[in-house]
Every structure is written in structure tokens, then in C-alpha cells.
């Protein structure tokens, strides 16, 4: 911690190596790093006291690193490492640190630093603090990745610790963090902030948004006695205060046995706290409120929630650091000042990754429902529905069936009463809960008619779009969205899949009541007709059958490193048959990919190598004809379950009626449930037609010098792209860079199921007490219990699965279907009863539990786990 009344020299710049903090603002990150730039900016805020000091610039760092032996060669080795290769990271990082530590500070640089120190006196004490250029940024704080040294006394010691700060850019944790954040080591440089020490009475941190709930209206303060090092290191428990609307609304005062204070002669030491002070709060409520107001002033200046370090000296607060809170999920923008409650679209669509700007706008052109954007994701504002007397309960019922966590989160907001008012007499409208009265009878011909209509429409748009170019192409696509919406929201189409879902719920409830059987519909949905998504997975088994007889082809595919392999494949013995099988598969399913609702995502037809791990696994793990055998087996199990249920029902009182009703529901379920996957298949098929045409137009824009790279169109919204094509105006490259950087930041964020306009992220809870000890709770979506090896897979193209494995992942969309033929069970963090993973798991007869929060973090790859898909939980055994 540092003192504002230090006597350190005013602005001085010595050879580009030293800059006084008063010269610095946030525009100079490249020269003084994130921490230095923020401290300089803080010093410009009226009423904010920042300890004086200076920065040893990144130019000094660059100068010294150029003289360190083998520095560049070691950086090359470091840049090529996997972030999980701890041993290699440790070894190379240590070599770099040793090289820096063994190289003296050049005389002219040492003189510049020493002259700045001399103005405060030889015996003054300083804080010497790392300030990297990739630190305290809006998208990544890099907090705690480099070193800080407190109470450094004397010029020689300051120079030594400046060198230690440089070396701390290459600690194991800092290197690993950059690798995970995809930050280039060569673009990151280290400045050093040197400030005067003080002896604070108390220190701590302040968050201008609640770090747990993300609520922007709540300020959280933590405080300890003495230096804040005790809090950062976890040596002591801190007092905690919660401030809302200018008042302390909650506090917890810790017992303070120890404090960290400056030691005579340099460094710090632990010191026992007098017994009469141990239970006293480090701050009074009045001081906490004053500190919170200071935090709001800093937040307003920087324009985003802040993580602020402070110290209290003689009753006055000194701010020693402020960085953006990078873990908060953004809030949708509104201008009405009212409270809003939003539900995530991605959790319903099984795609919680961020979407490209073009993808966001195309999706919103697809759906008639208004949506809000935040963090590269889409949300629906459900506030009017929750305030409606007739729509609220219906909506909660539907939400609860699909994802109980969403319902619980919404109920929490409703019960609190601060954002959603009690239902009024006005009804803004909302979804209704489908019931038996809306069902239609089983009609296979209707399904065939709907599928045929969709195929004919796709063929027409694929044919007609070729005649359109330039602005006319964009106009044609806008007009064709009307046809896409007509197909997606066709009344008969909706009746088909809502009847299937209602039949599934009817069977679940009535078989439980009449026969005491849970999840009866799960087996009944195996191997249903017209499920294009499950057929896609089985068809890849057929591709494996076509390739398996040709060992040269298998060897060739194992060595593939890019997506151009199909051109060379016919030259391999047996390659023509393999090529034709793959090409036929891509013609049928090449419009699919992970995150397929985003038109900007690469499709399988564009990245066919993504399918090779699954194909090669199928060749190794399955016998010829496995696709047909699995489908036939599932269909037989469904028929057997149907007969079993009807026989048992017939033996009950009023059994004939019950059996007849149940038979009608089973017919509806098996006739219609497969079609549920088809509208989305038609949509992504149309997206690929649009995408190919737009990329062709993008190539023309590149040739005309309007666009730098054809893929830059995905960083534009559709209307912006429309304007560019119409006007020929050169696209702003800085805009593209900014959006790509924002997208990279969005990838580090986890979207909540429910979000409020206060920024509060609500995840919901299952609130069950019928679970085994330490079980991970989720939603049971496909019956059965399986024990096996957990394979935690976040990218389908990297899946290395064997029969008997249990897939654990964040979410699955239809592109994951090919791996379902290999696994024995499924666990996901996101999902509901009728989302993709649940539907396909039931069709393949796989036990599945979805909505297991933190599953990919809590379950380690290779552990043995037991999945109970009947009761909805997962147990970790090893």
C-alpha cells in the first residue's frame, strides 16, 4: 500500500524508461501496462486519492529482454505448448525467469529509476508492482498472475524487485493463464509501478457488483486490519459488508487473530491482534457507505463494474488499484428504466456459446419473437408474461417441464417481488400449456406431407438463389425468411410435435399413476420413424461400413490434418468408394455442425475432418451392419414395452379403457415424436444455402477491396452487410477487430438461465432431498442406470470414445448425434426433457441426466461414475 503525500517527483520521462503516474491515463496501456494505466486514470478522478509514484515502462522491459540470452528461442518453445502440459511449462518458464534474474539492469535504466527514487529520500519504502499489458483489461483481468512486492526499502532493493516483476511475467500460472486465454506471449510486455508505502489501519477490496450473484445494485466490501496482503493470501478471514441503496444491508465481522504489517527495514510480517480488537469491525458502517460511494464514482468513470483495492490511512481512503470485473455477464440494454427478467434462448436451443453478429441477426430474422442481446447470446424478456394473471402459471408450467432450473430461478424472482409485480388484470399474452384437447390423431401421412413440403421448399430456394447477386441477393434472402418462418411456425407442423410432447407427458403421468412405472415413455420412443437427427448418427455407421474393408483408406484418414482430404482420397486403394460414401453423407447432413443455429459456424461440409474421429471410432468399435442392427433392436424394445404396458393395463379395473387410451397415446408418440427434429433440420439446411450465397458475395467484396477477408462478414449484422453490398463502402477494419475481440471475451463467460436487468444471474436449484450423499443432481430424461468411464468432452471433433463410455459435456445439439451410437450414457450441464440430447438419448436407449450444473468441472475425465437416468442423479465412484 502506498502514500499519496510522498514527495515523489512530478512528471518526469527519462529516455522513455520512466513515466510519472500523473502523465499516464488509460490510453497508455501499451507503455505502462494495465495496472499503471488504471492508476494514472484513477488519479484524474476528482475526490479519488491515488498514491503517487512512477512507472518503469514496457520500453525498458523490451530493451532488457533483447539482451537476455536465448529469450526469443525460449518464447518460441513456450508458445507451442499445451496449457495442460504442466511439466514443460514449468521447465521453460523457469529457464526464462533464470535468464532475466541473471541479467543486470542496464546502467542508464538503473540511473533513471534511481533518480526518481532520490526525490523521496534514500530510506523511503515502496510498493513495487507488476503491470503487464495484458492485465486489467475489459475482457480478462489477469488478476494475481504477476507479482507485487511491498515495503521495499532502498534503491538497490527496488531495482532487484523491478527485475523480479519482469520475471513474474513468466511464472507457471501466468504462462498457463495466457495459453488458456489465447494471449500471445510476444504481444505481452511488462511495466512496473513503483509507489510509496503507507501504514494502513485497514485494507481490502470492493466490488461494485455482487461477485456471487452479479447484481449491479449491490456493492460488496471485504476488509482486514493492516495490509491487504493478508486477505489476498488467505491468511485471515475478512469482515464482509453488503451495501444497497446507500446503506449497509448485511455484515459479517470476522475474528481477527492476525494482521500483516510493514516490517522495519523492509518486507512484511505477521503480527498478533490485541484481544480487545479481534472482534471489532475493521470499518464502521459510515466508512463502508463512504467507500461504496467512492466505488460508484470510480465505476461511473470507467463505465463498467469494478474490482477495487483500497486502504484506510488516518481515516482517509486511498485507492491502490481498480480493474474491470471480467466475470460478470453483460445486461441487455434498455432505456425504460424498468425492471426486466430474461430467459436464455441458448439453454433451450442447446447452444450456450456466443453467436457471431451475423448469426445473432439471422436468428432474430428467423423468429417472430423479439429478443434481447447480451454477451453474444439471446434472451427473451418474460417480464410481461410473469406479470400476467393468466399467462404466468401456464408459462411456469411449460418452463418447469422443460427445465426445472429455469422455473425455480423465475419463482425466486417472483417470490422476492422486487422486479415482477403481482399479476394485474391486464393480460399481455403468453404461451399456453398444451393439453389433450389440442392433440391430433396419429397420422403418418401428415408427417410425410410436411417433410415433403419442406424438401420442395429447400429445393426451390437452392435453385432460385443462384439467379441473385449483389443487393438483389440480400433482398431475396430477406424475402425468403418469410418462407422459412412459414415452415417453422406452420400450424399443422406445431400440432405434430406438440401432440408428441403432450403424449409423452400423458404417458409419464398415467403410467406412474396406474402402474407405478417411472419414465415409461423413454423406451417407447426408441427407433421411431422420421427422426432425421438419430438417422444421421446411424448413417455414419454406414459410412464406417463402406470404409472398413480398405485398410489403406483407414490409414490415410488417420493421418488427415486438414479439410481438403476428400480431393486426394480417390487416389488411395479403395478411396473412391470411401469418397462417395462420405460425399453422400455430407450431401445429406453437411449443413450440420456444433452450434448450428449460428450461421457463422463452420458446417461439416466446410470442415469434414471434424467427422473423422467419430468415423474412425465406428470402424474400430462396431461390426458391419451395426446401424441397422441398433435401429431394429430399439424398435423391438419399444414394441415389447408397448405390449407389456397394454397387457398390464388390461388387468386393471377399467383396464380396457385405460389400455385403449394408452394405445392411442403411444401411436401419437411414435408417429409424431421423430418429426420434432425436422423443422430445425430444415432451418439449418436453409441457413447453409444462404451462407454459401453470402460467402460468394463476400468474395466479390474482397476482390473489390471493400472487405479484407470473406469471413469478416460474420462480424457484421445482416443489415450492415446489406448496406455494404448496396453502397460498396469499405468496411471499417477496426470495427471488425473490435467485434472479434468482444466475441473472444464473450467465449469466457457462462450465460445464466435467467438474468435480471440488475445483472443478477440466477441458476435455479432442484430442491430435492431424496438423493444419495454427494450425488450430483440433474434432470432425469432417459431411464436406466449405467456405470462406466466418464469422458469429459467439450469439443466433438476431439471426442475419443469407446463403447461403454459415459459422455460428460456442457451441451449437445444435433451435431453430437454421431457419438451417441458409441456411448452408454449421457450427462450434460444444459438441457431439458425435450431438448436434443434428451430426445436422442431416449431414441437410442441411453440413460441420461441433463442440467447437472458444473458437471464438466466436478467430474474428471477417466473417473468411474454411475448415471441414474431414472431418478436424475450422478454418483462419482473414483
Coordinates of C-alpha atoms in Angstrom, one line a residue, residues 75 77-86 88-89 93 142 172-185:
X75 CA 9.5 -17.9 -26.2
X77 CA 9.1 -23.1 -27.4
X78 CA 6.7 -21.7 -24.8
X79 CA 4.2 -20.6 -27.4
X80 CA 3.8 -24.1 -28.8
X81 CA 2.8 -25.7 -25.5
X82 CA -0.5 -27.2 -24.5
X83 CA -1.9 -25.3 -21.4
X84 CA -2.2 -28.7 -19.7
X85 CA 1.4 -29.6 -20.1
X86 CA 2.5 -28.5 -16.7
X88 CA 7.0 -28.4 -20.0
X89 CA 5.5 -25.1 -18.9
X93 CA 9.3 -20.8 -17.7
X142 CA -5.3 -11.5 -15.3
X172 CA 3.9 -21.0 -14.4
X173 CA 0.5 -19.7 -13.6
X174 CA 0.9 -16.5 -15.7
X175 CA 2.0 -18.6 -18.7
X176 CA -0.8 -21.1 -18.3
X177 CA -3.4 -18.4 -18.0
X178 CA -2.2 -16.7 -21.2
X179 CA -2.2 -20.0 -23.1
X180 CA -5.8 -20.7 -22.0
X181 CA -6.8 -17.2 -22.9
X182 CA -5.1 -17.5 -26.2
X183 CA -2.9 -14.4 -25.5
X184 CA 0.3 -14.4 -27.5
X185 CA 3.4 -14.2 -25.1

